XYZ file of C-alpha atoms in Angstrom:
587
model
C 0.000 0.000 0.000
C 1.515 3.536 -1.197
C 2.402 6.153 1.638
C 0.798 9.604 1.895
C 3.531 11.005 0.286
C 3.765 8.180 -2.660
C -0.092 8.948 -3.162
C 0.397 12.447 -3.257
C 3.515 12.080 -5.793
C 1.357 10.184 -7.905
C -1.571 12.847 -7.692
C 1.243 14.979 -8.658
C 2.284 13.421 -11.688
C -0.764 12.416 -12.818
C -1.878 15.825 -12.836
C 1.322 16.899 -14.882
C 1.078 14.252 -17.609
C -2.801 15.696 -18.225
C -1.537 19.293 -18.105
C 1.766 18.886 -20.599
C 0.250 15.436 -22.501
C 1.033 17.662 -25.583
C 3.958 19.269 -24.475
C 8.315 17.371 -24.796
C 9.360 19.077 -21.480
C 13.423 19.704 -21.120
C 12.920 17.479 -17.197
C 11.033 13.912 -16.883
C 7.295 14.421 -14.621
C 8.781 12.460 -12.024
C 11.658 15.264 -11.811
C 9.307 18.240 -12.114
C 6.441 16.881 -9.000
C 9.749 16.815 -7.173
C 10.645 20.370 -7.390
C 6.874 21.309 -6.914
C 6.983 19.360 -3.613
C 10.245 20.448 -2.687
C 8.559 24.479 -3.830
C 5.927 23.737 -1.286
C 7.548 21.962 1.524
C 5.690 19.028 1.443
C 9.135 16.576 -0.108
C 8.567 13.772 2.847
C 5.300 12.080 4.676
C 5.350 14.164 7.903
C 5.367 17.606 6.102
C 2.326 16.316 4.380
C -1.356 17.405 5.663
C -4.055 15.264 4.705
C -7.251 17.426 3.496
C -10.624 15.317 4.019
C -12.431 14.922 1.059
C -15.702 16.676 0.779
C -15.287 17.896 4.116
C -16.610 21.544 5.034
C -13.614 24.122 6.155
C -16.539 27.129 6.688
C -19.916 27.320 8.033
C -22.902 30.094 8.396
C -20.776 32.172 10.310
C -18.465 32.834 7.166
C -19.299 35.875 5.808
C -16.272 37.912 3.327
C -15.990 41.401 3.049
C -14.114 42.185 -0.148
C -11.707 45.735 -0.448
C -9.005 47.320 -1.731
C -6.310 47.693 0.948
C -6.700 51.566 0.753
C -10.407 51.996 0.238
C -10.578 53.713 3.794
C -7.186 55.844 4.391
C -5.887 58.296 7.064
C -3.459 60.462 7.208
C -0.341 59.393 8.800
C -0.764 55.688 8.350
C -0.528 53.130 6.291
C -3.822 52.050 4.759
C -3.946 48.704 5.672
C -3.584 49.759 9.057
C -6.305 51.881 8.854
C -8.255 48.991 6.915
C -7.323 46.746 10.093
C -8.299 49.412 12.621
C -12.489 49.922 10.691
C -12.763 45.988 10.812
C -11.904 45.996 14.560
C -14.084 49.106 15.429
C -17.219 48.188 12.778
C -17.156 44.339 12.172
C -15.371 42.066 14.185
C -19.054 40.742 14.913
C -20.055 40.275 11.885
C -16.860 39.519 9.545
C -14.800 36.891 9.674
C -13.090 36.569 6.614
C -11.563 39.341 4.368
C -10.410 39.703 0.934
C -7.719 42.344 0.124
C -7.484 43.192 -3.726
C -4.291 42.650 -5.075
C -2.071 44.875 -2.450
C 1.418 44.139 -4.634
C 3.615 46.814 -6.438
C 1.427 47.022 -10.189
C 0.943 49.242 -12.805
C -1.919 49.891 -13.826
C -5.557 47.927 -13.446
C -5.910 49.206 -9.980
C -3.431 46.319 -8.567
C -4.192 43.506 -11.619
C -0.886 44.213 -13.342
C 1.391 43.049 -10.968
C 5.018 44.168 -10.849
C 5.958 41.747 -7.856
C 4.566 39.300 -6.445
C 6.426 38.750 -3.401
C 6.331 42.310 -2.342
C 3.545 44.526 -0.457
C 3.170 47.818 -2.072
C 4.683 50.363 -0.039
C 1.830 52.681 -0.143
C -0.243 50.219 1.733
C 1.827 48.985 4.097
C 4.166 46.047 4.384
C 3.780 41.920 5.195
C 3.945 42.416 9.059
C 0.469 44.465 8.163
C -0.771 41.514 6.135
C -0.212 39.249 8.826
C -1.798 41.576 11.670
C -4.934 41.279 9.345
C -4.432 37.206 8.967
C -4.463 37.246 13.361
C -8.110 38.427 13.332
C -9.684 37.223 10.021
C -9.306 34.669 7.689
C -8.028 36.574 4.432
C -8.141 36.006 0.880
C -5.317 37.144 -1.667
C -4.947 37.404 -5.327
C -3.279 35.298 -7.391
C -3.003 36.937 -10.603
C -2.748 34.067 -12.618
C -2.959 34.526 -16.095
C -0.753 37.860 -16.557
C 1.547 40.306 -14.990
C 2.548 44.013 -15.678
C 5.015 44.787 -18.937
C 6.398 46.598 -16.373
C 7.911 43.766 -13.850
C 11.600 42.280 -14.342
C 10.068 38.951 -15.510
C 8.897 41.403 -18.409
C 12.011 42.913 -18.706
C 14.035 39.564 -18.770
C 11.491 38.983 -21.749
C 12.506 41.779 -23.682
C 16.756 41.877 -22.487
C 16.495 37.757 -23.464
C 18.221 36.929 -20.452
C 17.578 35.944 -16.483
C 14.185 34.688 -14.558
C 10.954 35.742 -16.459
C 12.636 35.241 -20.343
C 10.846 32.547 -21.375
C 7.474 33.187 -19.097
C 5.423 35.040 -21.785
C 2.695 33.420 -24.690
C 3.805 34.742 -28.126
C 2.131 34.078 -31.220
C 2.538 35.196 -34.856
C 0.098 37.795 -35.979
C -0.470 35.736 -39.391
C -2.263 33.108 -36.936
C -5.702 32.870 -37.090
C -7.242 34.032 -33.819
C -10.522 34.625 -34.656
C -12.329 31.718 -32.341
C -10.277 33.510 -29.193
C -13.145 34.667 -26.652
C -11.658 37.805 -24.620
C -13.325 40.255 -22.354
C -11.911 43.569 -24.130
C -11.668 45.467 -27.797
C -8.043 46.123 -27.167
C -5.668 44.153 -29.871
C -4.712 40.746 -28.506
C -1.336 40.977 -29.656
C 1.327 43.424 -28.366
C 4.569 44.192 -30.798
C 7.766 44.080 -28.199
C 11.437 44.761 -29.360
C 13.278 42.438 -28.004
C 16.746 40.991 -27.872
C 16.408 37.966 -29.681
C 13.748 40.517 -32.572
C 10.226 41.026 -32.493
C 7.547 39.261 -30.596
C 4.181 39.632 -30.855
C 2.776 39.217 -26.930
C -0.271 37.672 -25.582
C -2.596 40.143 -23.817
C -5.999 38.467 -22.655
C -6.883 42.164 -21.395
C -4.645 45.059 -21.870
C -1.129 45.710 -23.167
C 0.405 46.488 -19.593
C -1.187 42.914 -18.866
C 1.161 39.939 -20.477
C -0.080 36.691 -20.503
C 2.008 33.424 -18.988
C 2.889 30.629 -20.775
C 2.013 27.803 -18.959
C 3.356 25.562 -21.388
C 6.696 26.683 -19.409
C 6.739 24.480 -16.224
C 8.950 27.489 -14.749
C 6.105 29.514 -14.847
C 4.077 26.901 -12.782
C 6.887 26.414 -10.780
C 7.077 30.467 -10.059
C 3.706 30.332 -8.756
C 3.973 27.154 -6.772
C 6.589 29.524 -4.920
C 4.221 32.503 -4.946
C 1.745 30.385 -3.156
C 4.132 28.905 -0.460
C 5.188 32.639 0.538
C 1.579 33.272 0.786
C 0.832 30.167 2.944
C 3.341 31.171 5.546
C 2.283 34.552 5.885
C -0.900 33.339 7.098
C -3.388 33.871 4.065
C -5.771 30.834 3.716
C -7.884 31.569 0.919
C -6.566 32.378 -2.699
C -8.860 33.627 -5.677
C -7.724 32.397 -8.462
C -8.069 35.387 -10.731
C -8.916 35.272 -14.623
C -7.648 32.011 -14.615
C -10.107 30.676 -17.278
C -7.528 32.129 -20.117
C -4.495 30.542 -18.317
C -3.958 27.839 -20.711
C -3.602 29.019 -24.681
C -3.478 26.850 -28.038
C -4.094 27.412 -31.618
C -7.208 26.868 -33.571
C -8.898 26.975 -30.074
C -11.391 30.021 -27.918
C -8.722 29.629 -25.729
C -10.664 30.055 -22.795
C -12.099 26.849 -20.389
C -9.293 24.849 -21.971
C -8.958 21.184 -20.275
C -5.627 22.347 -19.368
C -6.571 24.994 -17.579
C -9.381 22.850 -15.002
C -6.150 19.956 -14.683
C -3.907 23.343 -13.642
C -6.100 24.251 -11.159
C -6.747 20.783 -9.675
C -3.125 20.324 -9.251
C -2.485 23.750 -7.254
C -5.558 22.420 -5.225
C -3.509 19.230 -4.486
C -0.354 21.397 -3.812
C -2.209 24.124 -1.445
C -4.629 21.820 0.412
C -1.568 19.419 1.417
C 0.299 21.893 2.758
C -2.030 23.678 4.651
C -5.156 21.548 4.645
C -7.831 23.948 5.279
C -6.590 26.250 2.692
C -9.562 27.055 0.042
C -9.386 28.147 -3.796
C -12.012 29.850 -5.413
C -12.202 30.559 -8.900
C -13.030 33.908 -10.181
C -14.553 32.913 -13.641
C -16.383 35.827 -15.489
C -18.095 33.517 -17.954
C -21.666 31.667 -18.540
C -23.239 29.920 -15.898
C -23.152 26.707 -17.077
C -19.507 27.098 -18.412
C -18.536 28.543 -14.851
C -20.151 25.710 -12.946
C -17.322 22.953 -14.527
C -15.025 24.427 -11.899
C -16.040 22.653 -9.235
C -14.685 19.714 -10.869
C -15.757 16.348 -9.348
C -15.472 18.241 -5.953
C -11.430 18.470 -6.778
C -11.373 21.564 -8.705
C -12.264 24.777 -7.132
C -13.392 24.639 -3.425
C -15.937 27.620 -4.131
C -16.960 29.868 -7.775
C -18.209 32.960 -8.211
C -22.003 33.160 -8.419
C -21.581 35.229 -11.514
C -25.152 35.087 -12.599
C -26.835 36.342 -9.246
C -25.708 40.058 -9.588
C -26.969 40.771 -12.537
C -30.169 38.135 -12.275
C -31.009 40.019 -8.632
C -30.775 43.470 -9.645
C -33.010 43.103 -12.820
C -35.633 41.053 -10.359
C -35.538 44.481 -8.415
C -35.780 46.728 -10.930
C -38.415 45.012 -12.817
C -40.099 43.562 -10.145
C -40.290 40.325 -11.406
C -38.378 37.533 -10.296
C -39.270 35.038 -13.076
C -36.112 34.757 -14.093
C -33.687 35.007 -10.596
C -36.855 31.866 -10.010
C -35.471 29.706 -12.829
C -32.497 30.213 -12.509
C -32.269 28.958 -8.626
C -34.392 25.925 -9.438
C -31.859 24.521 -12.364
C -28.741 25.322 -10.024
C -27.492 22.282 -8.745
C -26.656 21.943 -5.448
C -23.025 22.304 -4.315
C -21.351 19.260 -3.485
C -20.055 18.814 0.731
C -16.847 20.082 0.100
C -17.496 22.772 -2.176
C -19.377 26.179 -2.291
C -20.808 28.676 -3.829
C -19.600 32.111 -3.443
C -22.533 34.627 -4.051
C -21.844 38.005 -4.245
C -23.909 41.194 -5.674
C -21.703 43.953 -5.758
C -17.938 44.045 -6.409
C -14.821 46.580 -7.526
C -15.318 45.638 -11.161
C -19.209 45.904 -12.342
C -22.073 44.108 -12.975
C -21.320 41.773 -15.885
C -23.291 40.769 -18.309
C -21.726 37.583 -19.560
C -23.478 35.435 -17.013
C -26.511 36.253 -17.670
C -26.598 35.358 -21.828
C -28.884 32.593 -22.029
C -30.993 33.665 -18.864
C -32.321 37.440 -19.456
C -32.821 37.906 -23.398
C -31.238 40.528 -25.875
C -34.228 42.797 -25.448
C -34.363 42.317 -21.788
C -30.538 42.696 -20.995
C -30.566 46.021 -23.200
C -33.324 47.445 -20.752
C -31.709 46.487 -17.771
C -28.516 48.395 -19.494
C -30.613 51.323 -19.817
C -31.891 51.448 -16.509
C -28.570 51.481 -14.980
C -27.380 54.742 -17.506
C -30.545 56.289 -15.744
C -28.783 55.408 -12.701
C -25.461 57.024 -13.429
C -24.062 53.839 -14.541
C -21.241 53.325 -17.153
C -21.221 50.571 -19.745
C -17.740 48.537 -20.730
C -17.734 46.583 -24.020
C -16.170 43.161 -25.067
C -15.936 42.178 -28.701
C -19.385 40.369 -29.832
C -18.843 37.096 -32.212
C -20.032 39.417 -35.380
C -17.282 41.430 -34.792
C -19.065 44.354 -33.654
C -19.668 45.077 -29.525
C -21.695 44.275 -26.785
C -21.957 45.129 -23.230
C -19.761 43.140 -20.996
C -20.275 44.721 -17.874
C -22.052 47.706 -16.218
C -20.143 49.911 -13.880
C -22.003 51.950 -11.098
C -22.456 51.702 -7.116
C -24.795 48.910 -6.417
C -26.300 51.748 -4.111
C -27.054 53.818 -6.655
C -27.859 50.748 -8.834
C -31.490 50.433 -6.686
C -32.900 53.704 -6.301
C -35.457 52.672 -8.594
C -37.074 50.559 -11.192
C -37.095 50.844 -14.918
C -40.363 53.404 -14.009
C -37.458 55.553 -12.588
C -36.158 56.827 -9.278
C -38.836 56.591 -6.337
C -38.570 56.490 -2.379
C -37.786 52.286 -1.656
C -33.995 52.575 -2.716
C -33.082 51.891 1.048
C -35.558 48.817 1.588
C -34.494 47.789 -2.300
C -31.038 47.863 -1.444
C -31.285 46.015 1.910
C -33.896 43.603 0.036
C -31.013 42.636 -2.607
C -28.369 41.400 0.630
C -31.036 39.697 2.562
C -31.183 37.498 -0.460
C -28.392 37.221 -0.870
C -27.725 36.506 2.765
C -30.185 33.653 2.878
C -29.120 31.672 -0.164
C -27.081 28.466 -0.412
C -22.944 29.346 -0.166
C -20.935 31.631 1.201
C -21.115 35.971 0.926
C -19.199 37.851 -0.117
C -19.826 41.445 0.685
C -18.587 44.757 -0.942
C -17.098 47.355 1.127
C -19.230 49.759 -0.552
C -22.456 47.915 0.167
C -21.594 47.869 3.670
C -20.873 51.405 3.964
C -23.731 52.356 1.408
C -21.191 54.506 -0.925
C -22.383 56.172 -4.214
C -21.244 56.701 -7.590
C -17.910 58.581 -7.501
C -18.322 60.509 -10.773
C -14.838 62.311 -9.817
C -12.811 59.132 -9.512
C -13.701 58.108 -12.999
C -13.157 61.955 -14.325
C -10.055 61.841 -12.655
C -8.729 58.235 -14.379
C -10.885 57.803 -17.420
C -11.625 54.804 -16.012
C -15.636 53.498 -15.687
C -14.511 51.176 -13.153
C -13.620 53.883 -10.700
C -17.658 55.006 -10.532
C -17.529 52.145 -8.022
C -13.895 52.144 -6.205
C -14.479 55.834 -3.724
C -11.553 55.859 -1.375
C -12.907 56.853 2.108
C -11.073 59.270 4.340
C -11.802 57.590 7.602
C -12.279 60.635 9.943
C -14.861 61.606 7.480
C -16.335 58.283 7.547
C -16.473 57.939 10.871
C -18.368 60.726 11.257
C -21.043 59.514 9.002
C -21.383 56.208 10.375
C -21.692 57.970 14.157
C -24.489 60.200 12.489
C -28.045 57.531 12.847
C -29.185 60.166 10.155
C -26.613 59.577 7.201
C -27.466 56.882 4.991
C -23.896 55.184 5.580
C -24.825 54.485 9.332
C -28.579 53.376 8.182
C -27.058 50.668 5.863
C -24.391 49.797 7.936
C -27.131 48.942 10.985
C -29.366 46.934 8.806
C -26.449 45.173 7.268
C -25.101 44.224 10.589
C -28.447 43.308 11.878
C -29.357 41.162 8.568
C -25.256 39.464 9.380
C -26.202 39.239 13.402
C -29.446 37.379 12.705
C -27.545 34.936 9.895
C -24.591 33.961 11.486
C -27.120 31.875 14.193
C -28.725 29.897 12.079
C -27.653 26.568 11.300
C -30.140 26.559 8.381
C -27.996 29.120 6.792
C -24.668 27.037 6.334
C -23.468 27.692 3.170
C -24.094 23.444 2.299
C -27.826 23.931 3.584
C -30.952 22.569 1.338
C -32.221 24.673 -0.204
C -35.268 24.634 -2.214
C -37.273 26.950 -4.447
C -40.801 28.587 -3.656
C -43.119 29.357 -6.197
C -44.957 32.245 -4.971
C -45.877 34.350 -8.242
C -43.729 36.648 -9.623
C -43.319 39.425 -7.479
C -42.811 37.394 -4.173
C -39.538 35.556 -4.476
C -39.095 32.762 -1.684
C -36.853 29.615 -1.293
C -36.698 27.389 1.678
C -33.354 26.013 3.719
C -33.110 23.042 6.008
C -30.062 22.394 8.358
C -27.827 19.824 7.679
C -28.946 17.844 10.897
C -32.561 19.272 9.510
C -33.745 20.346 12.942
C -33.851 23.940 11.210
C -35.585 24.979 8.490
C -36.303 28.532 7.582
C -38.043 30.018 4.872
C -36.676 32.832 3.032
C -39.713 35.268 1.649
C -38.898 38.636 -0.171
C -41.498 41.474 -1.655
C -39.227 42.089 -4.770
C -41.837 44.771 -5.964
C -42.353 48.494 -4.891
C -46.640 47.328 -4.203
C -48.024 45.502 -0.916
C -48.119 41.702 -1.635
C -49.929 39.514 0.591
C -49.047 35.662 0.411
C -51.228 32.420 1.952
C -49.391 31.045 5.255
C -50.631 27.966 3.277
C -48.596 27.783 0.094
C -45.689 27.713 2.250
C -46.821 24.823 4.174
C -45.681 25.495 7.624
C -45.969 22.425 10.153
C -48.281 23.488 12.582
C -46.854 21.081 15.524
C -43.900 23.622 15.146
C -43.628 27.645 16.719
C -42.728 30.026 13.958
C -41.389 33.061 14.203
C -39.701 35.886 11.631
C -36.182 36.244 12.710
C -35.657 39.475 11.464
C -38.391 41.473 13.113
C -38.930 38.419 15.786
C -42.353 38.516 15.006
C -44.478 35.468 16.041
C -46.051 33.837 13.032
C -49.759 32.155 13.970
C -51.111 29.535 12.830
C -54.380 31.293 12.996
C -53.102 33.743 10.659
C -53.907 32.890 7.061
C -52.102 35.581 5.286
C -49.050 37.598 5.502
C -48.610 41.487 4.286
C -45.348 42.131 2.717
C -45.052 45.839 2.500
C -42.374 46.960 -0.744
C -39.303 45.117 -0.238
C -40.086 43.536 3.093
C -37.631 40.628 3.611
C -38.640 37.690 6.359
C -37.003 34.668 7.347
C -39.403 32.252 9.184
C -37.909 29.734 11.237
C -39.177 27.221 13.651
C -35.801 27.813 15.658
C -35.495 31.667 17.235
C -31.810 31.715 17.988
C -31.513 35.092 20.673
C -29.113 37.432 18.910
């Protein structure tokens, strides 16, 4: 019988022969799953963790908020300190879990052109900051997988012909055809580089300061095996694996979902998970839903994806008041497997994209949900469309500002919309991720994207801390409104066992301007049913067509209302969210 370490060399080289199957590599696969595990520190059996399969590292009480390390500053300190001191002072009881943007030397991309990966950028502070944060939350970093700034030495190396980094970048010859390549931009793909050894003609999924890898190099994968490890012992247990369905490239293809790229990922889950064995991967995958959902794998892929398709699916249920399609589109998800999760989020430093939703809103609907945001303030970013001509990709604007209205225009429920949207979100299966700026209830910042040209800046404000501080003290500013019913919605959550992020779930169909589902607790001594007024009207729904087991006390844990079984209906005033449960955990 084979050793841990003998089983895990074999996962190792298995993994390797899938990945380079097409590739005459200058060391044997035996050699190169040697200098991975040497990379990682896990070269002999008692280095080795053992991860449980489909085991679940998180529960209800994981909840992530996602920032930039300087999206609250002060003067005279370093912003990750000042990050560090608002999640001690506003949620250590409600966040446990925190992901930093990339918070490395880069230029340009707002941190996704990397020029070092090993280093902290100055202007945030330094590792010793990074691990302070790891002490007192679980924290999620970056790995910018698929490119790196034109302006790093590996990029340099490139273009002198000479050192680490010279043989790390995807070239191709402009005469190729590249017309089945699906990209998210309208930029060239190829970038002309002098270099020592002549022209090249460089790879660039997204922009021309962002070079794409060449996996088929195992230095490169060897480079971020070492990444990784530095990571590991700084304390950071959760890595987003960022645009990493481009990593792998090869003619004649879309180079995009590539089998190359799922077998990459799989093996850096083998490699993290046995060296720290609660370590988690997600996958940040901006693609269609059913093209995202392969990343789970067989459970031995990504531990957790991006719920791509809620954003955009929510906000159109609120806007429209209909939530025919967010309804569908629940009932066909399958459930996540123990060991895996989903990782729903509505709001984010990019935008709302689009993608994810082709195939579940139509042309004609997706173009009025586009127009309702412009009404809003919002932005639009293109891609290229398969006809050659464009299409939106994503819309940019402050999720805020995103629901203070319908398509009838602006009226007086944006609050209740906008709390609405997160006590969704809150409620369904996997884990949430929550935007800085949704917590804090920020608005467009028109002179951030005046200032950088940039439409992604309408939704990346940087907060000066004494100011926000006095907001958040003020009960009459709408910062410290949404950042009490936020906290409240988390308070309530984080108690229910019917809320673990592996929970049943199962869709309600209560008409199209109720939206409902139901949970059940994985010992099923909870269950709670999740009810939302997605319309700006009264609704009033039958106590009966949710089927409530009358040997059982009920109660609405959000406004701990008693629910009777003598009552036959229940009033849902515009936006009104309830969670019934036959449990009332005291918060």
């Amino acid at each position: 019988m084979l050793s841990i370490f003998e089983q895990l060399q074999e996962r190792v080289n298995h993994h390797l022969q899938v990945i380079y199957a097409e590739i005459e590599l200058p060391d044997s696969f035996e050699e190169l799953t040697q200098q991975l595990l040497v990379t990682m520190n896990i070269d002999h059996s008692d280095k080795v963790q053992v991860p449980l399969r489909h085991h679940n590292n998180w529960d209800q009480q994981d909840v992530m908020l996602i920032t930039y390390g300087d999206s609250i500053e002060q003067t005279d300190q370093k912003p990750l300190q000042t990050l560090h001191h608002f999640l001690q002072e506003y949620c250590l009881d409600i966040i446990n879990s925190v992901h930093i943007l990339p918070f490395f030397p880069y230029s340009s991309d707002d941190g996704f052109s990397v020029i070092d990966y090993s280093s902290v950028n100055e202007a945030l502070g330094n590792w010793d900051d990074i691990s302070a944060l790891c002490s007192d939350f679980r924290l999620m970093s970056d790995v910018v997988i698929n490119h790196c700034s034109a302006r790093s030495a590996w990029f340099n190396n490139f273009i002198k012909g000479e050192g680490p980094g010279s043989d790390f970048f995807f070239t191709a010859s402009p005469l190729e055809d590249t017309s089945e390549v699906v990209r998210p931009r309208t930029s060239d793909l190829l970038r002309l580089t002098e270099t020592a050894n002549g022209e090249k003609y460089v790879w660039c999924t997204f922009s021309h300061d962002q070079v794409d890898f060449d996996f088929r190099n195992p230095k490169v994968l060897l480079a971020f095996a070492s990444i990784i490890k530095q990571y590991l012992d700084v304390g950071i247990r959760v890595f987003r694996l960022d645009a990493v369905a481009f990593l792998w490239k090869k003619q004649g293809t879309s180079c995009i979902n590539l089998e190359e790229t799922h077998e990459a990922i799989r093996l850096f889950r083998t490699l993290i998970e046995h060296t720290v064995a609660d370590a988690v991967i997600i996958t940040e995958t901006n693609i269609p839903n059913r093209q995202n959902l392969t990343y789970f794998g067989n459970a031995n892929e990504a531990h957790g994806i991006y719920n791509f398709s809620l954003p955009p699916l929510l906000v159109n249920t609120l806007v429209t008041g209909s939530c025919r399609h967010l309804k569908a589109w629940l009932g066909s998800m399958p459930p996540a497997q123990n060991g895996t999760f989903f990782f729903n989020f509505i709001a984010s430093h990019d935008g709302l994209g689009l993608r994810p939703a082709e195939g579940l809103l139509n042309d004609g609907e997706l173009s009025a949900l586009v127009n309702t945001m412009q009404n809003f303030g919002g932005r639009i970013s293109w891609r290229k469309a398969e006809n050659g001509g464009q299409k939106a990709y994503e819309i940019n604007i402050a999720l805020y500002d995103a629901l203070q209205g319908t398509v009838k225009g602006q009226d007086k429920w944006g609050l209740e919309r906008f709390i609405c949207a997160h006590a969704i979100m809150f409620g369904l299966e996997g884990i949430p991720g929550l935007y800085i700026h949704s917590l804090l209830g920020t608005n467009n910042d028109y002179e951030k994207v005046r200032n950088t040209s940039h439409n992604r800046s309408i939704n990346r404000h940087k907060w000066d801390y004494k100011k926000l501080k006095e907001a958040l003290d003020s009960p009459y500013s709408q910062h410290s409104k949404v950042l009490k019913r936020m906290s409240h919605l988390l308070a309530v959550r984080k108690k229910q066992a019917a809320f673990h992020p592996n929970a049943t779930q199962f869709t309600l169909q209560l008409g199209d301007q109720v939206f409902g589902f139901w949970r059940q607790s994985l010992d099923r001594r909870q269950s709670i049913f999740c009810i939302y007024n997605i319309s700006d009207q009264e609704q009033v729904i039958r106590l009966s067509d949710i089927n409530l087991i009358g040997t059982d006390s009920w109660v609405d844990l959000l406004s701990e209302q008693t629910i009777c079984h003598e009552d036959i209906e229940l009033l849902l005033t515009p936006y009104r969210a309830v969670w019934i449960s036959n449990i009332n955990q005291p918060h």
